[in-house]
């Protein structure tokens, strides 16, 4: 059964680095093995995964969101990687160090790694990839590399990134994302179609054998072996996409998928069905809070009082309790308590207050506020949008619901076609990266406060600052954003991963915290 038939039948703490740090010792890149003493791994197995957000491209430089990362994580190796605790660890780079004055960042590369086209993964390849990422038209990672002024090949195993003065503290973390996925210079020079047919352009554990944008992708183990023995356990990985969690769950129950992602009300359904023992489950909170993005520089949201009125007229507790089974923690800032950039007490100061919302609208002179709210049709966001519509109607605000296909809803908002968009904020482990990708670019979440917070963000990116100094600056930004509702965060959701008992490694699967996964260390038992 091919993946198209399968889907139809189923019916859906950061490593903070300062200028005085850090030389990271080379270590085993994979997570600790979890299958000791278990039945034998099936090295010829096909691992079938059901996810929500379909990618339209496989080019790391132009991926729109973190939801598009799972396939490219299998095709390419990154300079660094992130552990479950958000610590930065080695991947292609075995060590890195900022210059004492913060003027540069130097990486030492793992030796002996080759792309699937046979060429070496060396400092020249890193330089070529990062320069492409900075200059490619439409690059979504270019803003994350703004701190890099030039790149030097010191020797084949050493590459130096020269930095804008006072910038670049976030780079070791940034390069654990798509921006750090290293591509063969030969593939780039040959004009390879990296979006649809990357072929042997990567050095990761898998290569693409079939890609249907927006639907599914099949990857097969790369020939010739792989440098990380803990990776590439199944021979084939299929990723099938569906916006509806029920479709993914039904496919798992029917034995047509092995691992599925569940959110919102589908979590409770999955937990209940798992009681039979037919499949296993693992639940985790993710750093991708449900959010309503608004264009703060265009009507009707130019007045911060209007944005704030909308924010405090939304009952986040009720949305979590009534629609999401309590599996969504109300939040008005991107990071949870315990994160080094979290602002304590902010949620308490901005609680649900419909009377105050009416007062703010009156002060703004608004008597008939109405706006369109775009969201992905048939997803968890549909019921949340309906709840927001009812809650805002109680304070005299009319919301016109606009359900669309996922890509159309997101693109339409980014292009200014819709004044508001309901989705997940792709929160990053490093605040500087989050600001560049989501607040200043992408979703323009700082659109209404940009002039106020850009200077603060610039100071916070200085690699010579201590973590405590950087954290205080970021807390100022989250406070300004929440108080002026430049983006209306709702709640931090949980995700449930439901899977066949034969699948191993789910409980240590990297990137669960981002609502995404790096599946390279998963396995299937016989």
Tab-separated table of C-alpha atoms in Angstrom, residues 180-404:
chain	number	residue	atom	x	y	z
A	180	UNK	CA	22.695	24.926	10.129
A	181	UNK	CA	21.776	22.111	7.716
A	182	UNK	CA	24.852	21.776	5.529
A	183	UNK	CA	24.404	21.186	1.790
A	184	UNK	CA	26.904	19.799	-0.710
A	185	UNK	CA	28.629	22.644	-2.585
A	186	UNK	CA	28.570	20.412	-5.668
A	187	UNK	CA	24.765	20.175	-5.529
A	188	UNK	CA	24.523	23.942	-5.134
A	189	UNK	CA	26.900	24.588	-8.030
A	190	UNK	CA	25.045	22.099	-10.235
A	191	UNK	CA	21.766	23.966	-9.692
A	192	UNK	CA	20.114	21.018	-7.981
A	193	UNK	CA	16.382	21.390	-7.320
A	194	UNK	CA	16.749	21.349	-3.541
A	195	UNK	CA	13.075	22.173	-3.072
A	196	UNK	CA	11.674	19.060	-4.719
A	197	UNK	CA	14.515	16.688	-5.639
A	198	UNK	CA	17.597	17.186	-3.432
A	199	UNK	CA	19.012	13.771	-4.362
A	200	UNK	CA	22.452	13.219	-2.818
A	201	UNK	CA	22.899	16.833	-1.631
A	202	UNK	CA	22.921	15.962	2.072
A	203	UNK	CA	25.007	13.966	4.517
A	204	UNK	CA	22.095	12.870	6.736
A	205	UNK	CA	20.983	9.308	7.454
A	206	UNK	CA	18.357	9.225	4.672
A	207	UNK	CA	17.727	10.307	1.076
A	208	UNK	CA	14.408	11.096	-0.623
A	209	UNK	CA	12.829	8.404	-2.754
A	210	UNK	CA	9.427	10.111	-3.203
A	211	UNK	CA	8.099	13.554	-2.320
A	212	UNK	CA	4.568	14.804	-2.903
A	213	UNK	CA	4.453	18.352	-1.539
A	214	UNK	CA	1.667	18.884	0.941
A	215	UNK	CA	0.900	15.148	1.158
A	216	UNK	CA	3.701	12.738	1.958
A	217	UNK	CA	7.385	11.959	1.704
A	218	UNK	CA	9.264	8.647	1.629
A	219	UNK	CA	12.927	8.468	2.635
A	220	UNK	CA	15.280	5.513	2.380
A	221	UNK	CA	18.468	4.833	4.312
A	222	UNK	CA	21.411	6.468	2.588
A	223	UNK	CA	23.796	4.060	0.885
A	224	UNK	CA	27.341	3.627	2.102
A	225	UNK	CA	26.752	3.798	5.844
A	226	UNK	CA	26.381	6.726	8.211
A	227	UNK	CA	28.833	8.212	10.699
A	228	UNK	CA	26.382	8.059	13.654
A	229	UNK	CA	25.694	4.423	14.540
A	230	UNK	CA	22.692	5.379	16.693
A	231	UNK	CA	20.796	6.782	13.700
A	232	UNK	CA	19.042	5.287	10.654
A	233	UNK	CA	17.680	2.161	12.311
A	234	UNK	CA	14.684	1.631	9.936
A	235	UNK	CA	15.454	1.136	6.268
A	236	UNK	CA	12.623	3.471	5.229
A	237	UNK	CA	10.759	6.371	6.815
A	238	UNK	CA	7.401	7.500	5.441
A	239	UNK	CA	5.848	10.735	6.674
A	240	UNK	CA	2.168	11.214	5.845
A	241	UNK	CA	0.435	14.536	6.485
A	242	UNK	CA	-3.151	15.252	7.495
A	243	UNK	CA	-4.614	18.313	9.235
A	244	UNK	CA	-7.107	16.170	11.160
A	245	UNK	CA	-5.857	14.325	14.219
A	246	UNK	CA	-8.702	11.833	13.951
A	247	UNK	CA	-7.408	10.755	10.532
A	248	UNK	CA	-3.935	10.155	11.920
A	249	UNK	CA	-5.299	8.314	14.950
A	250	UNK	CA	-7.533	6.088	12.820
A	251	UNK	CA	-4.559	5.186	10.649
A	252	UNK	CA	-2.591	4.198	13.752
A	253	UNK	CA	-5.465	2.057	15.045
A	254	UNK	CA	-5.737	0.373	11.642
A	255	UNK	CA	-2.024	-0.467	11.640
A	256	UNK	CA	-1.346	1.856	8.713
A	257	UNK	CA	0.846	4.274	10.690
A	258	UNK	CA	3.319	3.575	13.500
A	259	UNK	CA	3.664	6.989	15.164
A	260	UNK	CA	1.213	9.910	15.089
A	261	UNK	CA	1.091	13.436	16.439
A	262	UNK	CA	-2.066	14.439	18.329
A	263	UNK	CA	-3.069	17.855	19.660
A	264	UNK	CA	-6.065	19.584	21.213
A	265	UNK	CA	-9.129	17.432	21.889
A	266	UNK	CA	-7.522	14.504	20.074
A	267	UNK	CA	-5.208	14.099	23.092
A	268	UNK	CA	-8.034	12.902	25.324
A	269	UNK	CA	-9.294	10.585	22.599
A	270	UNK	CA	-5.832	9.108	22.187
A	271	UNK	CA	-5.368	8.668	25.937
A	272	UNK	CA	-8.707	6.908	26.252
A	273	UNK	CA	-8.050	4.549	23.349
A	274	UNK	CA	-4.559	3.755	24.653
A	275	UNK	CA	-6.115	2.232	27.775
A	276	UNK	CA	-6.839	-0.870	25.711
A	277	UNK	CA	-3.107	-1.420	25.253
A	278	UNK	CA	-3.351	-1.361	21.459
A	279	UNK	CA	-0.770	1.415	21.290
A	280	UNK	CA	1.519	3.408	23.578
A	281	UNK	CA	1.425	7.146	24.316
A	282	UNK	CA	3.828	9.865	25.398
A	283	UNK	CA	2.611	13.381	26.319
A	284	UNK	CA	4.727	16.512	26.428
A	285	UNK	CA	4.247	20.298	26.594
A	286	UNK	CA	5.591	22.154	23.597
A	287	UNK	CA	7.106	25.582	23.044
A	288	UNK	CA	4.595	26.400	20.314
A	289	UNK	CA	1.755	28.264	22.033
A	290	UNK	CA	-1.555	28.703	20.263
A	291	UNK	CA	-1.606	32.349	19.230
A	292	UNK	CA	-3.618	34.938	17.366
A	293	UNK	CA	-1.339	37.034	15.176
A	294	UNK	CA	-2.526	40.531	14.243
A	295	UNK	CA	-1.134	43.180	11.899
A	296	UNK	CA	-0.409	45.976	14.352
A	297	UNK	CA	0.490	48.482	11.642
A	298	UNK	CA	-2.815	48.191	9.772
A	299	UNK	CA	-6.489	48.719	10.684
A	300	UNK	CA	-8.193	47.685	12.845
A	301	UNK	CA	-5.223	46.897	15.102
A	302	UNK	CA	-3.088	50.038	14.903
A	303	UNK	CA	-4.313	51.237	18.317
A	304	UNK	CA	-2.701	49.175	21.129
A	305	UNK	CA	-5.854	49.658	23.208
A	306	UNK	CA	-7.833	47.756	20.597
A	307	UNK	CA	-5.312	44.915	20.562
A	308	UNK	CA	-5.251	44.769	24.353
A	309	UNK	CA	-9.051	44.780	24.522
A	310	UNK	CA	-9.178	41.779	22.209
A	311	UNK	CA	-6.536	39.999	24.275
A	312	UNK	CA	-8.196	40.366	27.682
A	313	UNK	CA	-11.649	39.607	26.249
A	314	UNK	CA	-10.448	36.070	25.468
A	315	UNK	CA	-10.988	33.554	28.255
A	316	UNK	CA	-7.893	31.367	27.912
A	317	UNK	CA	-8.819	29.165	30.858
A	318	UNK	CA	-12.185	28.356	29.292
A	319	UNK	CA	-10.617	27.518	25.935
A	320	UNK	CA	-8.198	25.124	27.609
A	321	UNK	CA	-10.849	23.564	29.855
A	322	UNK	CA	-13.756	23.305	27.428
A	323	UNK	CA	-11.991	22.635	24.129
A	324	UNK	CA	-8.584	21.194	24.914
A	325	UNK	CA	-9.258	18.967	27.912
A	326	UNK	CA	-7.189	21.201	30.168
A	327	UNK	CA	-4.097	20.336	28.132
A	328	UNK	CA	-3.172	23.931	27.320
A	329	UNK	CA	-1.564	26.257	29.878
A	330	UNK	CA	-2.759	29.897	29.554
A	331	UNK	CA	0.119	32.119	28.535
A	332	UNK	CA	0.740	35.669	27.308
A	333	UNK	CA	4.495	35.252	26.733
A	334	UNK	CA	6.427	32.678	24.719
A	335	UNK	CA	8.403	30.943	27.477
A	336	UNK	CA	7.212	28.963	30.496
A	337	UNK	CA	8.243	29.485	34.123
A	338	UNK	CA	11.730	28.089	34.605
A	339	UNK	CA	13.040	29.354	31.287
A	340	UNK	CA	15.806	31.892	31.783
A	341	UNK	CA	13.924	34.572	29.783
A	342	UNK	CA	10.479	34.084	31.425
A	343	UNK	CA	8.878	37.203	32.980
A	344	UNK	CA	7.335	36.241	36.323
A	345	UNK	CA	3.817	37.486	37.082
A	346	UNK	CA	2.978	38.658	33.586
A	347	UNK	CA	0.051	36.274	33.132
A	348	UNK	CA	-1.545	37.438	36.409
A	349	UNK	CA	-1.480	41.080	35.300
A	350	UNK	CA	-3.203	40.354	31.991
A	351	UNK	CA	-5.997	37.989	32.993
A	352	UNK	CA	-9.463	37.648	31.405
A	353	UNK	CA	-11.368	40.912	32.000
A	354	UNK	CA	-14.283	41.589	29.582
A	355	UNK	CA	-15.376	44.746	31.445
A	356	UNK	CA	-11.911	46.263	31.058
A	357	UNK	CA	-11.959	45.202	27.382
A	358	UNK	CA	-15.150	47.183	26.816
A	359	UNK	CA	-13.592	50.167	28.580
A	360	UNK	CA	-10.482	50.050	26.393
A	361	UNK	CA	-12.579	49.933	23.221
A	362	UNK	CA	-14.559	52.931	24.434
A	363	UNK	CA	-11.345	54.847	25.195
A	364	UNK	CA	-10.140	54.078	21.680
A	365	UNK	CA	-13.405	55.407	20.248
A	366	UNK	CA	-14.227	52.069	18.634
A	367	UNK	CA	-17.928	51.217	18.471
A	368	UNK	CA	-18.126	48.594	15.719
A	369	UNK	CA	-14.917	46.561	15.650
A	370	UNK	CA	-14.956	43.718	13.179
A	371	UNK	CA	-12.180	41.711	11.546
A	372	UNK	CA	-11.486	38.499	9.630
A	373	UNK	CA	-9.696	35.668	11.393
A	374	UNK	CA	-7.948	33.126	9.149
A	375	UNK	CA	-7.099	29.612	10.349
A	376	UNK	CA	-6.584	26.071	9.048
A	377	UNK	CA	-9.899	24.463	8.168
A	378	UNK	CA	-10.682	21.174	9.867
A	379	UNK	CA	-7.950	21.570	12.477
A	380	UNK	CA	-7.960	22.136	16.245
A	381	UNK	CA	-7.921	25.843	15.476
A	382	UNK	CA	-11.443	25.730	14.063
A	383	UNK	CA	-13.085	25.156	17.471
A	384	UNK	CA	-10.735	27.675	19.108
A	385	UNK	CA	-11.681	30.262	16.466
A	386	UNK	CA	-15.359	29.657	17.144
A	387	UNK	CA	-14.791	30.144	20.883
A	388	UNK	CA	-12.900	33.389	20.270
A	389	UNK	CA	-15.709	34.570	18.009
A	390	UNK	CA	-18.272	33.998	20.786
A	391	UNK	CA	-16.111	35.540	23.529
A	392	UNK	CA	-15.375	38.680	21.527
A	393	UNK	CA	-19.026	39.021	20.551
A	394	UNK	CA	-19.728	39.433	24.286
A	395	UNK	CA	-17.743	42.694	24.256
A	396	UNK	CA	-19.213	43.941	20.980
A	397	UNK	CA	-16.543	42.706	18.575
A	398	UNK	CA	-17.516	40.856	15.389
A	399	UNK	CA	-15.135	38.171	14.148
A	400	UNK	CA	-15.603	36.833	10.629
A	401	UNK	CA	-14.186	33.306	10.563
A	402	UNK	CA	-12.116	32.453	7.481
A	403	UNK	CA	-11.232	28.737	7.318
A	404	UNK	CA	-8.622	27.963	4.660
